[in-house]
Amino acid sequence: MSFKIASSPHHHSQRSTQQLMQWVALAALPGIALQAVFFGYGVIVQLLLAISTAWLSEALVLWLRKKPVLPRLLDHSALVTAVLLAISIPPYAPWWLIVIGTAFAIIMVKQLYGGLGNNLFNPAMAAYVMLLISFPVQMTQWLPPVSLQQAALSPLDAFCMVFMQYSCSGFSLSQLQLGIDGTTLATPLDTLRQDLNNGLTVSESLQRPVFFAFAGTGWLWVNLAYLLGGMLLIKLKVISWRIPLALLAGLAVPALLFWLGSSGASPSPLFHLFSGATMLAAFFIATDPVSASTTDRGRLWYGALIGLLVYIIRSYGGYPDAFAFAVLLANMCVPLIDYYTRPRTYGHKAKRDVK
């Protein structure tokens, strides 16, 4: 037997990195399927483009670095990065957007730092922020749910929209953003923010067709699907429960306090928990084993910090859904969090215990 020294991620599960990444991708499938159902087949087109770009980018850099290509591709870390980025951008964003973003995530954020285990930031979220800052128009062109669109798009229409920005029947993206009543529909988080700025109350805003019950139409079910997938990952011990629980608590607690103080001007905690990318980020993005905190107590602080930052940015910042920014800011704090939460060495006595 030989003792092998390897870089992170280190996991106490008996599964290999390949198996862990496979389970993450599989657990995300229900949420991805519902995204396609509620928001169109463009999700599938983006996934295919992202996965192809990730594999090609990873293979190219590994070949240039004279590293074994196939074993590194088969650990599926590039696959997971591609999946997370593809389902985070608008389904009908132009094809070049996801290609640029995925290549940036793999080449610049992951491989430039030495590959899996050495990257400082979550690759998918770093690429998302780069795209949002560089191409804000394309990154905010979300369509309303399929049930509220003027025209339903077939898989062929989705292909045409992604590559030509027009459906096969001639509808443009701006035309498809109009609801059945002819008004432009934004995402639930955008709609609520605009209504509150215009003097409406939360209850008045929730009467709009883009909302369903206490969350967005479609987004409620998508978040529930990612929640179920995340619970499966916890049960299988693929991820730790600490980061998701702390993140959701860090988001829900301030939301509850402000909602109790002024329910007319602040949405309920349930709205925050089941709108936007909350459950996707809590169970699939923030739990990245490389860029997240590595200590048990540190994971609680790390998750709570992300949740608090999301609430602050959603409420007072310029971006309605702020998980990418929150995750990257928390990534920057990981060395400090790990330093102050590292467990005491076995047999070590603190100075105050020494007489």
PDB file of N, CA and C in Angstrom, residues 61-68:
ATOM      1  N   VAL A  61      -6.973  22.286 -22.976  1.00  0.00           N
ATOM      2  CA  VAL A  61      -6.027  22.754 -21.963  1.00  0.00           C
ATOM      3  C   VAL A  61      -5.215  21.593 -21.407  1.00  0.00           C
ATOM      4  N   LEU A  62      -5.842  20.462 -21.182  1.00  0.00           N
ATOM      5  CA  LEU A  62      -5.108  19.304 -20.675  1.00  0.00           C
ATOM      6  C   LEU A  62      -4.059  18.844 -21.681  1.00  0.00           C
ATOM      7  N   TRP A  63      -4.396  18.883 -22.966  1.00  0.00           N
ATOM      8  CA  TRP A  63      -3.429  18.506 -24.004  1.00  0.00           C
ATOM      9  C   TRP A  63      -2.254  19.483 -24.038  1.00  0.00           C
ATOM     10  N   LEU A  64      -2.553  20.774 -23.910  1.00  0.00           N
ATOM     11  CA  LEU A  64      -1.483  21.769 -23.899  1.00  0.00           C
ATOM     12  C   LEU A  64      -0.597  21.623 -22.663  1.00  0.00           C
ATOM     13  N   ARG A  65      -1.190  21.209 -21.546  1.00  0.00           N
ATOM     14  CA  ARG A  65      -0.431  21.024 -20.310  1.00  0.00           C
ATOM     15  C   ARG A  65       0.231  19.650 -20.233  1.00  0.00           C
ATOM     16  N   LYS A  66       0.017  18.838 -21.287  1.00  0.00           N
ATOM     17  CA  LYS A  66       0.581  17.485 -21.346  1.00  0.00           C
ATOM     18  C   LYS A  66       0.101  16.630 -20.174  1.00  0.00           C
ATOM     19  N   LYS A  67      -1.182  16.773 -19.870  1.00  0.00           N
ATOM     20  CA  LYS A  67      -1.830  15.971 -18.841  1.00  0.00           C
ATOM     21  C   LYS A  67      -2.705  14.918 -19.505  1.00  0.00           C
ATOM     22  N   PRO A  68      -2.973  13.808 -18.813  1.00  0.00           N
ATOM     23  CA  PRO A  68      -3.876  12.792 -19.390  1.00  0.00           C
ATOM     24  C   PRO A  68      -5.279  13.368 -19.588  1.00  0.00           C
TER      25      PRO A  68
END
